[in-house]
């Protein structure tokens, strides 16, 4: 509710709502409000393109990928996954949240029996975890990969 109000206030004053809209999308995603989350990420995509912020390309696509997985829209999922992969080239700000979203998208694909798609999502997540040299839990991603190829 607060992010929504912030977006409206910033937008009405002519300001840039990109960060607020991304945060609202993440909140909606966690609340499983997938339609509203999709709207936020699609609106954010228009904003970052207009501003020329190319590194957000993969991150926005990853959030949409998770939504497509949750809604079992696998043909659209494939297109989003291509966008995520292409977005890794421009990614200068690697965040654990981005890797986690890809991990969860892979888990959603496993639950749907979409093992090839799960493998692809897990591979993309693993690239990010390695770039982060990270904990949250890169072992979780590697376990997921091992389970898929076993």
JSON list of C-alpha atoms in Angstrom, two decimals, residues 3-67:
[
{"chain": "A", "resi": 3, "resn": "UNK", "atom": "CA", "xyz": [4.75, 1.75, -2.32]},
{"chain": "A", "resi": 4, "resn": "UNK", "atom": "CA", "xyz": [1.57, 2.21, -4.34]},
{"chain": "A", "resi": 5, "resn": "UNK", "atom": "CA", "xyz": [0.96, 5.56, -2.64]},
{"chain": "A", "resi": 6, "resn": "UNK", "atom": "CA", "xyz": [4.59, 6.56, -3.19]},
{"chain": "A", "resi": 7, "resn": "UNK", "atom": "CA", "xyz": [4.35, 5.69, -6.89]},
{"chain": "A", "resi": 8, "resn": "UNK", "atom": "CA", "xyz": [1.20, 7.76, -7.27]},
{"chain": "A", "resi": 9, "resn": "UNK", "atom": "CA", "xyz": [2.69, 10.75, -5.42]},
{"chain": "A", "resi": 10, "resn": "UNK", "atom": "CA", "xyz": [5.97, 10.68, -7.36]},
{"chain": "A", "resi": 11, "resn": "UNK", "atom": "CA", "xyz": [4.20, 10.19, -10.66]},
{"chain": "A", "resi": 12, "resn": "UNK", "atom": "CA", "xyz": [1.76, 13.05, -10.04]},
{"chain": "A", "resi": 13, "resn": "UNK", "atom": "CA", "xyz": [4.69, 15.37, -9.32]},
{"chain": "A", "resi": 14, "resn": "UNK", "atom": "CA", "xyz": [6.38, 14.39, -12.58]},
{"chain": "A", "resi": 15, "resn": "UNK", "atom": "CA", "xyz": [9.14, 12.40, -10.89]},
{"chain": "A", "resi": 16, "resn": "UNK", "atom": "CA", "xyz": [10.74, 9.09, -11.82]},
{"chain": "A", "resi": 17, "resn": "UNK", "atom": "CA", "xyz": [8.92, 6.17, -10.20]},
{"chain": "A", "resi": 18, "resn": "UNK", "atom": "CA", "xyz": [11.25, 3.42, -11.43]},
{"chain": "A", "resi": 19, "resn": "UNK", "atom": "CA", "xyz": [12.64, 2.35, -8.03]},
{"chain": "A", "resi": 20, "resn": "UNK", "atom": "CA", "xyz": [9.27, 2.61, -6.30]},
{"chain": "A", "resi": 21, "resn": "UNK", "atom": "CA", "xyz": [7.57, 0.63, -9.05]},
{"chain": "A", "resi": 22, "resn": "UNK", "atom": "CA", "xyz": [10.23, -2.11, -8.89]},
{"chain": "A", "resi": 23, "resn": "UNK", "atom": "CA", "xyz": [9.80, -2.34, -5.11]},
{"chain": "A", "resi": 24, "resn": "UNK", "atom": "CA", "xyz": [6.02, -2.45, -5.47]},
{"chain": "A", "resi": 25, "resn": "UNK", "atom": "CA", "xyz": [6.41, -5.25, -8.03]},
{"chain": "A", "resi": 26, "resn": "UNK", "atom": "CA", "xyz": [8.58, -7.25, -5.64]},
{"chain": "A", "resi": 27, "resn": "UNK", "atom": "CA", "xyz": [6.03, -6.79, -2.84]},
{"chain": "A", "resi": 28, "resn": "UNK", "atom": "CA", "xyz": [3.21, -7.90, -5.13]},
{"chain": "A", "resi": 29, "resn": "UNK", "atom": "CA", "xyz": [5.26, -10.90, -6.20]},
{"chain": "A", "resi": 30, "resn": "UNK", "atom": "CA", "xyz": [5.75, -11.97, -2.58]},
{"chain": "A", "resi": 31, "resn": "UNK", "atom": "CA", "xyz": [2.02, -11.55, -2.00]},
{"chain": "A", "resi": 32, "resn": "UNK", "atom": "CA", "xyz": [1.33, -13.68, -5.10]},
{"chain": "A", "resi": 33, "resn": "UNK", "atom": "CA", "xyz": [-0.48, -10.75, -6.74]},
{"chain": "A", "resi": 34, "resn": "UNK", "atom": "CA", "xyz": [0.96, -11.79, -10.08]},
{"chain": "A", "resi": 35, "resn": "UNK", "atom": "CA", "xyz": [-1.17, -9.57, -12.32]},
{"chain": "A", "resi": 36, "resn": "UNK", "atom": "CA", "xyz": [-0.26, -6.45, -10.38]},
{"chain": "A", "resi": 37, "resn": "UNK", "atom": "CA", "xyz": [3.39, -7.52, -10.17]},
{"chain": "A", "resi": 38, "resn": "UNK", "atom": "CA", "xyz": [3.46, -8.06, -13.95]},
{"chain": "A", "resi": 39, "resn": "UNK", "atom": "CA", "xyz": [2.05, -4.55, -14.48]},
{"chain": "A", "resi": 40, "resn": "UNK", "atom": "CA", "xyz": [4.75, -3.06, -12.23]},
{"chain": "A", "resi": 41, "resn": "UNK", "atom": "CA", "xyz": [7.60, -4.84, -13.98]},
{"chain": "A", "resi": 42, "resn": "UNK", "atom": "CA", "xyz": [6.26, -4.06, -17.44]},
{"chain": "A", "resi": 43, "resn": "UNK", "atom": "CA", "xyz": [5.88, -0.38, -16.51]},
{"chain": "A", "resi": 44, "resn": "UNK", "atom": "CA", "xyz": [9.37, -0.45, -15.04]},
{"chain": "A", "resi": 45, "resn": "UNK", "atom": "CA", "xyz": [10.70, -1.87, -18.28]},
{"chain": "A", "resi": 46, "resn": "UNK", "atom": "CA", "xyz": [9.31, 1.10, -20.18]},
{"chain": "A", "resi": 47, "resn": "UNK", "atom": "CA", "xyz": [10.97, 3.45, -17.67]},
{"chain": "A", "resi": 48, "resn": "UNK", "atom": "CA", "xyz": [14.43, 1.88, -17.70]},
{"chain": "A", "resi": 49, "resn": "UNK", "atom": "CA", "xyz": [14.39, 1.72, -21.49]},
{"chain": "A", "resi": 50, "resn": "UNK", "atom": "CA", "xyz": [13.48, 5.41, -21.67]},
{"chain": "A", "resi": 51, "resn": "UNK", "atom": "CA", "xyz": [16.26, 6.21, -19.18]},
{"chain": "A", "resi": 52, "resn": "UNK", "atom": "CA", "xyz": [18.78, 3.93, -20.90]},
{"chain": "A", "resi": 53, "resn": "UNK", "atom": "CA", "xyz": [19.45, 1.82, -17.79]},
{"chain": "A", "resi": 54, "resn": "UNK", "atom": "CA", "xyz": [20.39, -1.36, -19.61]},
{"chain": "A", "resi": 55, "resn": "UNK", "atom": "CA", "xyz": [21.54, -3.36, -16.57]},
{"chain": "A", "resi": 56, "resn": "UNK", "atom": "CA", "xyz": [17.92, -3.61, -15.37]},
{"chain": "A", "resi": 57, "resn": "UNK", "atom": "CA", "xyz": [16.95, -5.60, -18.48]},
{"chain": "A", "resi": 58, "resn": "UNK", "atom": "CA", "xyz": [17.82, -9.00, -17.01]},
{"chain": "A", "resi": 59, "resn": "UNK", "atom": "CA", "xyz": [16.50, -8.24, -13.56]},
{"chain": "A", "resi": 60, "resn": "UNK", "atom": "CA", "xyz": [13.08, -7.19, -14.82]},
{"chain": "A", "resi": 61, "resn": "UNK", "atom": "CA", "xyz": [12.92, -10.22, -17.08]},
{"chain": "A", "resi": 62, "resn": "UNK", "atom": "CA", "xyz": [13.80, -12.50, -14.14]},
{"chain": "A", "resi": 63, "resn": "UNK", "atom": "CA", "xyz": [10.87, -11.20, -12.14]},
{"chain": "A", "resi": 64, "resn": "UNK", "atom": "CA", "xyz": [8.57, -11.73, -15.10]},
{"chain": "A", "resi": 65, "resn": "UNK", "atom": "CA", "xyz": [10.07, -15.21, -15.53]},
{"chain": "A", "resi": 66, "resn": "UNK", "atom": "CA", "xyz": [9.00, -16.11, -12.02]},
{"chain": "A", "resi": 67, "resn": "UNK", "atom": "CA", "xyz": [5.49, -14.84, -12.71]}
]
